[in-house]
Amino acid sequence: MLPEDTADVQPPAPDAAAVTAEVAGHARLYGEPLLKLPTDLYIPPDALEVFLDAFEGPLDLLLYLIRKQNFNILDIPMAQLTLQYLKYVDQIRLSNLELAAEYLLMAAMLIEIKSRMLLPQRQADLDVEADDPRAELVRRLLEYEQIKLAAYDLNAMPQVGRDFVRTQIFIEQSLVTVWPEVGAVDLQQAWMDVMKRAKLTQHHKISREELSVREHMTGILRRLQSTRFVEFADLFDVAGGVPVVVVNFVALLELAKETLIEITQAEPFAPIYVRLAYSPA
């Protein structure tokens, strides 16, 4: 058991003056309350800058002030609107003089409209209904509001890259084989190759031989009936010499002209093949 004088020990109560000083201090410096501002403290003029609502131009500011005060846009109180507008212009002139120039032009227009409304009307103007000086400003405000609402609607629409990404899917489709056409240059090159081979096997024996183009045409057709494709060079008998090769080539051209045969090629610079243009019965 502890002695009665030491059984209930309470911590000392905080000093009331210290609590009051800490509450009344301007700030805390190194854990201690700062009760008095330094005499040499310098606060730059632009240390505290208040940013007002950003507007896209004078018309945007005017429309904001009209909607905020629930003014009737068809019956604008020019005195109140001009006063509020000039207050905002004074704020932006302090920070951005170049930006304020555009707003000052609208301020001059507002003051002009206000002045025209304050001028007394002549008797001639009373007889004829004069135009409202605010009509042009109201027309511009209504057009601007219409365009601004349309811009909001367009911006709310989904946009590629912002709201969704357009995917691309490549689908492999069956390819249709398209055979390249055989041109005159290809036939010329194939003919030159055959001529080279014919000259290598030519004889010096001179003889007279009657050659028939029709007979060679018939021979070519008979040979093509027994097979589906025949290579162009295989249709020529180079051992018969140049005259036989020439007549055989003329016969081949006649068959192609009469569309009895087809001359095809699998790809550019590939071997040339010849086949019948019709299926034999």
Tab-separated table of C-alpha atoms in Angstrom, residues 181-191 249 272:
chain	number	residue	atom	x	y	z
A	181	GLU	CA	-1.264	-10.656	-118.100
A	182	VAL	CA	1.275	-11.691	-120.711
A	183	GLY	CA	2.304	-8.667	-122.725
A	184	ALA	CA	4.099	-8.245	-126.024
A	185	VAL	CA	7.410	-7.665	-124.228
A	186	ASP	CA	7.139	-11.027	-122.456
A	187	LEU	CA	6.436	-12.829	-125.744
A	188	GLN	CA	9.316	-10.995	-127.366
A	189	GLN	CA	11.724	-12.061	-124.628
A	190	ALA	CA	10.550	-15.673	-124.794
A	191	TRP	CA	10.873	-15.584	-128.597
A	249	PHE	CA	5.800	-19.219	-133.767
A	272	ILE	CA	5.245	-18.709	-119.884
